[in-house]
């Protein structure tokens, strides 16, 4: 029976499977006569014995092994398909060049770039590869064993890679688990899906404007650090910044500290609320449930209580200006005994108007007690802190400000009954009322008499001021006073002038004396220097017997004998006259 001859695709598939299972240290040979056989005298490695020889008859197996399936998974390689890695811009990498590739042990004649035919791609299965023909031997050499890494070496490589790739990164997240150890700040930066440890070393912490706190949303600038010994990632923080709402909270916290330092939140400055106000001012939105709840609660507790509404925006960019205007108008009108500033709750951003400094200052400047009812529970605004009283809801504020009328009547009835039981009911009888009226009339009479006397005295003073004679006398006194002051000024001025004249005369005498002495001294110096200059003049030197010899032609002075030559015409200057001569001999 003619043996089965595999196709090229089948050969390529078998070769790929063979290369994938080849282990370091193994050696297989593919020959013309014996097919695929182990090259070890004591047998193939365990992996080869278990499955590597299961193949097709064309590779040296019997026909009985045809039914066995190859245990190696994977897709079939097509002729000409690359089996190595791909280099960027330079084509595929030869498998033998990669020490971790399963084809690293191929014989040199079958490696790409060795003795491959022209045009064959590196790392590709030959399209005309025939394992049984050609009489050639293809040896698969053992692959060099890959040295395993220790855990520390692996972690060190990871550390170096992260240190190179993540030298400076910016990460955003929420702070939790803040702890201080050895001057260093340790915390966790997290979001909804992940968390990572972070540290601020003490040298950096001293430079930062603030330190992280639990719950803050921060943006950190950091370097990724991988601890090689423990295999742990940490962010080494170099800079902190607030994120979004965090910046707003930081600004509010800064304003809060400033107001607290000024004493705006002090308990001593908070005023007591009136027991029974005659009028209540409401600063809130004119539409919505808040004003309805306030009206309903106040009038349920005390019917016909006077309410004055100062409409204002309580949300949005214009709310700050609107709230300040309403507060100032209410304080200017002075109609109410107490003010309720109300809003129906909201998020942190929606309540920002009540954290603005202008609104807080306006609440602080109110001359009327202020109750805030902003309908929130998680965050207290700065307006709450500076107000005289704080309520959680508008309804609660109305209950704080207005007592129930039924309760007041009930208490009054209780007091009346107690007085009656004590036998003191006569105190409120007609005689007592008459005595009270008499005392009141007497007090009113005294007050009226006092006011009339004050009025008469005031009118008398005005009359005297408007009397022409009194006006003339007043002006005369004013003129006399002015004349007296002018005389004093004139005398003082004359004295100053006389003193100045004496001082000027003395200064003039001193100046003349100093000037004369200075001139004499300078004249003497000038004469002395003139005499010295005269003694040094050339004419004086010539008078002492010296002479000056010059060249008759150029007129230049001859100072040394070497400057003269035999037969040269010279001119000798004397103190009186000159001599024309010629040089017979120059002697040095």
XYZ file of C-alpha atoms in Angstrom:
588
model
C 0.000 0.000 0.000
C 1.401 3.353 -0.994
C 2.072 5.519 2.071
C 0.052 8.678 2.532
C 1.889 11.832 1.445
C 0.835 14.923 3.453
C 0.037 18.195 1.768
C 2.070 21.344 2.249
C -0.567 22.850 4.564
C -0.495 19.713 6.726
C 3.300 19.825 6.893
C 3.184 23.488 7.947
C 0.605 22.721 10.641
C 2.681 19.835 12.007
C 5.795 21.995 12.021
C 3.992 24.756 13.941
C 2.795 22.274 16.530
C 6.265 20.830 16.835
C 7.818 24.245 17.404
C 5.230 25.181 20.047
C 5.829 22.153 22.263
C 9.594 22.033 21.899
C 11.105 22.494 25.398
C 14.601 23.723 26.328
C 17.035 20.885 26.515
C 15.255 18.646 23.982
C 16.704 17.719 20.573
C 14.802 16.186 17.649
C 16.096 15.310 14.193
C 14.190 15.095 10.948
C 16.011 12.814 8.459
C 15.273 11.381 5.016
C 15.438 7.754 6.059
C 14.088 7.568 9.593
C 11.658 10.497 9.659
C 11.119 12.260 12.993
C 13.120 10.652 15.785
C 14.491 11.624 19.209
C 18.141 12.575 19.236
C 18.732 11.422 22.803
C 20.399 8.070 23.386
C 18.209 7.462 26.430
C 14.971 8.637 24.855
C 13.137 11.885 24.322
C 11.984 14.137 27.175
C 8.653 13.433 28.783
C 6.853 16.033 26.726
C 8.164 14.551 23.486
C 7.321 11.009 24.577
C 3.779 11.986 25.484
C 2.622 13.738 22.383
C 5.255 15.113 20.093
C 5.566 11.918 17.988
C 1.869 11.715 17.323
C 1.645 12.903 13.768
C 1.116 11.816 10.232
C 2.742 8.797 8.473
C 4.818 11.148 6.390
C 6.742 12.011 9.566
C 7.767 8.429 10.262
C 4.685 7.139 12.088
C 2.806 3.979 11.184
C -0.619 4.016 9.576
C -2.143 2.947 12.893
C -1.199 6.297 14.347
C -3.180 8.071 11.614
C -6.317 8.029 13.722
C -4.626 9.774 16.632
C -5.293 13.478 16.879
C -2.585 16.002 17.530
C -2.871 17.246 21.132
C -1.628 20.740 20.243
C -4.337 23.407 19.815
C -4.144 26.395 17.522
C -4.865 27.445 13.990
C -2.956 26.037 10.981
C -0.175 28.092 9.466
C -0.364 28.703 5.736
C 2.711 28.522 3.509
C 4.614 31.791 3.679
C 2.887 32.886 6.939
C 5.294 34.505 9.506
C 5.832 32.673 12.784
C 8.111 35.172 14.559
C 7.482 38.562 16.170
C 7.167 41.649 14.005
C 9.632 44.504 14.199
C 8.293 48.015 13.881
C 9.018 49.219 10.399
C 11.600 46.456 9.696
C 9.498 43.359 9.007
C 9.184 40.258 11.167
C 11.845 39.301 13.687
C 13.502 35.944 13.006
C 12.263 33.425 15.577
C 15.811 32.448 16.414
C 16.537 36.027 17.449
C 13.963 35.839 20.257
C 15.360 33.721 23.140
C 11.843 33.121 24.498
C 10.402 31.942 21.138
C 9.747 28.248 20.598
C 11.577 28.320 17.245
C 14.790 29.699 18.703
C 16.530 26.344 18.263
C 16.083 25.908 14.503
C 19.201 24.985 12.588
C 20.994 27.858 10.921
C 20.185 26.708 7.375
C 16.470 26.900 8.148
C 16.602 30.274 9.913
C 15.502 33.362 8.051
C 18.464 35.228 6.655
C 20.823 32.188 6.947
C 20.828 30.096 3.777
C 17.207 30.772 2.894
C 16.340 31.213 -0.731
C 16.167 34.702 -2.149
C 12.866 36.400 -1.455
C 11.923 34.141 1.493
C 10.468 36.145 4.401
C 12.172 35.927 7.778
C 10.470 33.510 10.142
C 8.134 32.043 7.455
C 7.340 28.413 6.747
C 8.945 27.504 3.373
C 6.389 27.027 0.662
C 8.374 24.120 -0.903
C 9.462 22.369 2.283
C 9.487 18.578 1.874
C 10.489 16.552 4.940
C 11.163 13.308 2.984
C 13.037 14.656 -0.004
C 16.277 16.269 -0.950
C 18.507 13.997 1.100
C 19.175 16.893 3.501
C 19.114 16.722 7.294
C 17.174 19.366 9.253
C 18.296 19.335 12.883
C 16.377 21.125 15.582
C 18.967 22.205 18.087
C 18.119 22.482 21.825
C 16.972 25.922 22.909
C 19.124 27.682 25.492
C 17.507 27.488 28.927
C 15.828 30.742 30.072
C 17.059 31.770 33.522
C 14.107 32.286 35.867
C 13.773 35.617 37.658
C 13.558 35.972 41.397
C 10.580 37.820 42.822
C 12.808 40.727 43.827
C 14.291 40.924 40.315
C 10.821 40.942 38.783
C 9.609 43.627 41.198
C 12.745 45.668 40.567
C 12.086 45.576 36.820
C 8.484 46.649 37.419
C 9.729 49.459 39.683
C 12.171 50.704 37.039
C 9.489 50.565 34.328
C 6.949 52.515 36.410
C 9.566 55.042 37.527
C 10.411 55.713 33.877
C 6.873 55.819 32.510
C 5.120 57.630 35.387
C 7.567 60.241 36.626
C 4.864 62.892 37.028
C 1.148 62.155 36.792
C -1.987 64.006 37.910
C -4.640 61.900 39.650
C -8.084 62.922 40.919
C -9.942 61.154 43.710
C -11.445 61.207 47.195
C -9.240 61.112 50.282
C -9.789 58.459 52.959
C -7.822 56.745 55.708
C -5.576 59.716 56.521
C -2.893 58.900 59.104
C 0.279 60.637 60.302
C 3.345 58.490 60.993
C 6.848 59.799 61.514
C 5.985 63.185 60.051
C 4.726 61.570 56.826
C 1.064 61.703 55.775
C -0.371 58.406 54.517
C -3.791 58.168 52.893
C -5.829 56.391 50.245
C -6.993 58.060 47.035
C -10.099 56.397 45.658
C -13.026 56.749 43.306
C -16.116 54.639 42.714
C -14.156 51.785 41.103
C -10.612 51.694 42.475
C -8.252 52.863 45.195
C -4.509 53.437 45.504
C -2.247 54.296 48.422
C -0.508 57.664 48.606
C 2.077 59.320 50.816
C 3.260 62.873 51.435
C 6.733 62.867 52.911
C 7.483 65.260 55.750
C 9.752 67.486 53.642
C 6.933 67.974 51.120
C 4.219 68.313 53.779
C 5.985 71.333 55.264
C 5.780 73.151 51.904
C 2.132 72.406 51.095
C -0.519 75.044 51.903
C -2.800 72.389 53.395
C -2.867 68.678 54.197
C -5.496 66.191 52.997
C -8.516 65.363 55.133
C -10.969 62.507 54.897
C -13.734 63.132 52.370
C -11.919 65.829 50.382
C -11.970 65.700 46.572
C -8.385 66.451 45.548
C -6.229 66.576 42.435
C -2.722 65.342 43.295
C 0.475 65.660 41.288
C 2.592 62.636 42.074
C 5.101 60.026 40.982
C 4.172 56.349 40.836
C 6.408 54.340 43.162
C 6.480 50.532 43.219
C 7.950 49.004 46.385
C 10.105 46.172 45.066
C 10.302 44.297 48.373
C 6.567 44.098 49.056
C 5.151 44.545 45.540
C 3.033 47.551 46.523
C 2.183 50.660 44.488
C 2.180 54.072 46.172
C 1.720 57.604 44.864
C 4.462 59.934 46.123
C 2.603 63.259 46.222
C 4.380 66.535 45.466
C 1.412 68.899 45.027
C -2.211 69.114 46.200
C -5.130 71.046 44.796
C -8.853 71.082 45.389
C -11.127 69.647 42.727
C -14.363 71.357 41.635
C -16.600 71.629 44.691
C -13.532 71.080 46.816
C -12.210 74.488 45.741
C -15.503 76.099 46.724
C -15.394 74.396 50.093
C -11.831 75.596 50.588
C -12.828 79.199 49.826
C -15.786 78.922 52.202
C -13.547 77.455 54.882
C -11.098 80.336 54.468
C -13.911 82.906 54.771
C -15.263 81.032 57.784
C -11.911 81.229 59.567
C -11.677 84.952 58.827
C -15.187 85.657 60.124
C -14.552 83.527 63.174
C -11.396 85.502 63.914
C -13.494 88.696 63.723
C -15.956 87.275 66.261
C -18.894 87.087 63.842
C -19.945 83.684 65.210
C -19.497 84.538 68.889
C -22.349 83.519 71.154
C -22.147 86.835 73.012
C -23.316 88.809 69.965
C -26.403 86.674 69.313
C -29.641 88.365 70.402
C -32.656 86.836 72.075
C -35.855 86.541 70.057
C -38.904 88.566 71.159
C -41.422 86.579 73.185
C -44.428 87.725 71.141
C -43.470 89.691 68.008
C -45.963 92.173 66.652
C -44.679 91.780 63.080
C -42.532 89.164 61.334
C -40.497 89.839 58.176
C -40.139 86.976 55.696
C -37.238 87.004 53.210
C -37.758 84.223 50.683
C -39.085 83.498 47.224
C -42.623 84.872 46.701
C -43.639 81.669 44.931
C -43.313 78.092 46.015
C -44.041 75.976 49.048
C -41.806 77.868 51.498
C -43.917 81.031 51.767
C -47.077 78.908 51.931
C -45.677 76.799 54.789
C -44.581 79.887 56.698
C -47.959 81.609 56.378
C -49.884 78.499 57.285
C -47.729 77.691 60.315
C -47.675 81.260 61.675
C -51.416 81.819 61.319
C -52.265 78.419 62.711
C -50.273 79.215 65.827
C -51.297 82.864 66.118
C -54.136 84.076 63.846
C -53.901 87.587 62.427
C -50.148 87.841 63.139
C -48.752 90.527 60.852
C -46.387 89.208 58.174
C -44.299 91.372 55.819
C -42.772 89.688 52.760
C -39.515 90.940 51.249
C -39.278 88.886 48.034
C -35.815 87.682 47.075
C -34.140 85.158 44.829
C -32.713 82.279 46.849
C -30.873 80.452 44.055
C -28.820 81.354 41.011
C -26.218 83.934 40.129
C -28.461 86.913 40.968
C -29.529 85.549 44.360
C -26.650 87.156 46.257
C -27.567 90.687 45.153
C -31.281 90.034 45.693
C -30.792 88.706 49.234
C -28.547 91.613 50.232
C -31.069 94.147 48.888
C -33.958 92.479 50.747
C -32.023 92.349 54.035
C -31.008 96.000 53.797
C -34.535 97.132 52.912
C -35.977 95.185 55.834
C -33.439 96.674 58.237
C -34.141 100.159 56.890
C -37.939 99.863 57.236
C -37.812 98.639 60.854
C -41.357 97.258 60.584
C -40.703 93.821 62.036
C -39.512 92.549 65.385
C -37.830 89.449 63.923
C -36.732 88.269 60.438
C -36.967 84.773 58.959
C -34.672 84.030 55.994
C -36.027 80.822 54.453
C -35.424 78.406 51.603
C -36.658 74.910 50.818
C -33.346 73.050 51.045
C -31.045 72.154 48.161
C -27.604 70.893 47.266
C -24.307 72.445 48.261
C -24.109 74.416 45.010
C -27.721 75.629 45.316
C -27.006 77.013 48.799
C -23.863 78.890 47.708
C -25.633 82.266 47.922
C -25.854 81.867 51.708
C -22.079 81.305 51.866
C -21.220 84.536 50.043
C -19.494 87.180 52.133
C -21.903 89.960 51.083
C -24.938 87.983 52.309
C -23.190 86.983 55.543
C -22.178 90.600 56.212
C -25.738 91.773 55.539
C -27.132 89.258 58.050
C -24.490 90.298 60.573
C -25.359 94.010 60.160
C -29.093 93.529 60.808
C -30.465 95.467 63.791
C -33.350 92.999 64.019
C -32.871 89.404 65.231
C -32.485 87.000 62.288
C -33.579 83.351 62.089
C -32.313 81.242 59.162
C -34.308 78.266 57.878
C -32.604 76.908 54.770
C -34.025 73.392 54.897
C -30.750 71.460 54.937
C -29.203 69.000 57.375
C -25.750 68.027 56.083
C -24.001 71.392 55.616
C -24.318 74.536 57.710
C -23.937 77.719 55.713
C -22.095 80.779 56.953
C -25.426 82.621 57.136
C -26.591 79.993 59.657
C -23.505 80.542 61.781
C -23.827 84.334 61.878
C -27.617 84.406 62.430
C -29.115 84.806 65.902
C -30.982 81.517 65.614
C -30.936 78.593 63.196
C -33.795 76.277 62.253
C -33.697 73.138 60.136
C -36.847 73.940 58.120
C -39.102 76.961 57.495
C -41.849 75.297 59.533
C -39.474 74.875 62.473
C -38.474 78.545 62.198
C -42.118 79.644 62.383
C -42.623 77.470 65.464
C -39.550 79.010 67.120
C -40.593 82.610 66.424
C -44.361 82.462 67.060
C -45.882 80.963 70.217
C -49.276 79.290 70.024
C -52.070 81.661 70.986
C -54.067 78.865 72.585
C -51.108 78.015 74.811
C -50.781 81.649 75.885
C -54.477 81.887 76.736
C -54.252 78.637 78.619
C -51.301 79.934 80.668
C -53.126 83.196 81.402
C -56.180 81.300 82.605
C -53.990 79.165 84.835
C -52.401 82.288 86.376
C -55.854 83.863 86.960
C -57.105 80.753 88.676
C -54.030 80.623 90.875
C -54.562 84.265 91.908
C -58.205 83.607 92.615
C -57.386 80.602 94.729
C -54.890 82.713 96.671
C -57.601 85.283 97.558
C -55.931 88.103 95.662
C -58.605 88.606 93.080
C -59.389 92.049 94.555
C -56.170 93.389 93.031
C -57.871 93.513 89.705
C -61.092 95.087 91.058
C -62.495 98.583 90.295
C -60.717 100.313 93.187
C -57.376 99.014 92.100
C -58.052 100.016 88.537
C -59.001 103.546 89.704
C -55.766 103.851 91.673
C -53.807 102.767 88.667
C -55.598 105.340 86.526
C -54.855 108.115 89.047
C -51.182 107.225 89.099
C -51.123 107.201 85.339
C -52.798 110.637 85.151
C -50.359 112.125 87.644
C -47.438 110.756 85.678
C -48.862 112.137 82.460
C -49.390 115.578 84.079
C -45.788 115.695 85.259
C -44.536 114.687 81.880
C -46.695 117.271 80.136
C -45.528 120.059 82.475
C -41.902 119.100 81.944
C -42.278 119.027 78.176
C -43.967 122.461 78.218
C -41.176 123.997 80.264
C -38.589 122.567 77.915
C -40.543 123.872 74.949
C -40.809 127.381 76.436
C -37.083 127.460 77.190
C -36.325 126.398 73.656
C -38.570 129.069 72.152
C -37.100 131.743 74.449
C -33.604 130.852 73.301
C -34.647 131.030 69.666
C -36.282 134.413 70.279
C -33.164 135.824 71.871
C -31.071 134.566 68.998
C -33.338 136.307 66.474
C -33.528 139.693 68.389
C -31.668 142.410 66.313
C -30.075 143.879 69.402
C -28.821 140.505 70.472
C -27.505 139.901 66.963
C -25.642 143.238 67.014
C -24.173 142.499 70.420
C -23.046 139.107 69.221
C -21.389 140.590 66.149
C -19.758 143.323 68.250
C -18.289 140.681 70.531
C -17.048 138.803 67.497
C -15.366 141.922 66.052
C -13.696 142.726 69.357
C -12.404 139.205 69.576
C -11.065 139.437 66.031
C -9.345 142.770 66.795
C -7.728 141.304 69.886
C -6.425 138.345 67.920
C -5.103 140.656 65.169
C -3.241 142.770 67.734
C -1.665 139.652 69.185
C -0.628 138.487 65.745
C 0.787 141.953 64.886
C 2.862 142.115 68.071
C 4.162 138.618 67.582
C 5.049 139.400 63.969
C 6.909 142.591 64.960
C 8.895 140.697 67.551
C 9.813 138.028 65.036
C 10.879 140.696 62.495
C 13.072 142.513 65.055
C 14.700 139.272 66.086
C 15.283 138.364 62.462
C 16.948 141.750 61.803
C 19.332 141.314 64.710
C 20.129 137.822 63.616
C 20.703 139.006 60.020
C 23.108 141.755 61.140
C 25.135 139.298 63.192
C 25.278 136.857 60.337
C 26.394 139.630 57.955
C 29.281 140.610 60.246
C 30.357 136.999 60.597
C 30.130 136.499 56.847
C 32.285 139.602 56.123
C 34.893 138.503 58.635
C 34.992 134.979 57.327
C 35.137 136.166 53.717
C 38.043 138.577 54.406
C 40.032 135.983 56.282
C 39.426 133.428 53.558
C 40.533 135.846 50.851
C 43.719 136.697 52.711
C 44.562 133.039 53.183
C 43.931 132.248 49.523
C 46.015 135.296 48.422
C 48.971 134.094 50.465
C 48.706 130.618 48.971
C 48.502 132.098 45.464
C 51.601 134.258 45.982
C 53.556 131.303 47.352
C 52.655 129.080 44.422
C 53.400 131.904 41.936
C 56.884 132.261 43.412
C 57.456 128.502 43.131
C 56.252 128.486 39.540
C 58.482 131.459 38.684
C 61.516 129.673 40.079
C 60.759 126.675 37.856
C 60.330 128.742 34.649
C 62.886 128.114 31.814
C 63.994 131.751 31.825
C 65.058 131.493 35.460
C 66.943 128.290 34.691
C 68.810 129.996 31.838
C 69.679 132.883 34.150
C 71.413 130.406 36.421
C 73.909 129.562 33.586
C 72.126 126.810 31.727
C 71.427 126.798 27.963
C 69.129 124.967 25.560
C 70.520 123.372 22.389
C 68.144 122.871 19.461
C 68.454 121.692 15.874
C 68.791 124.699 13.613
C 66.555 123.222 10.952
C 63.702 121.549 12.838
C 63.933 123.407 16.111
C 63.744 120.194 18.148
C 65.604 120.133 21.451
C 68.774 118.052 21.542
C 68.925 116.379 24.959
C 71.647 113.753 24.375
C 74.899 113.687 22.400
C 73.774 110.739 20.342
C 71.049 112.935 18.819
C 73.702 115.173 17.142
C 75.905 114.317 14.180
C 79.101 115.796 12.887
C 78.581 118.984 10.889
C 74.974 119.453 12.072
C 73.896 123.068 12.489
C 72.625 123.756 16.001
C 71.257 126.770 17.885
C 72.141 127.415 21.539
C 69.629 129.512 23.524
C 71.062 131.580 26.382
C 69.408 133.727 29.049
C 70.093 136.675 26.785
C 70.488 135.938 23.064
C 71.516 132.784 21.180
C 74.496 131.147 19.462
C 74.480 129.505 16.003
C 77.068 126.745 15.812
C 77.907 123.449 14.153
C 78.866 120.125 15.698
C 82.498 119.126 15.308
C 82.328 116.026 17.482
C 79.644 114.317 19.604
C 81.074 112.906 22.836
C 78.837 110.707 24.995
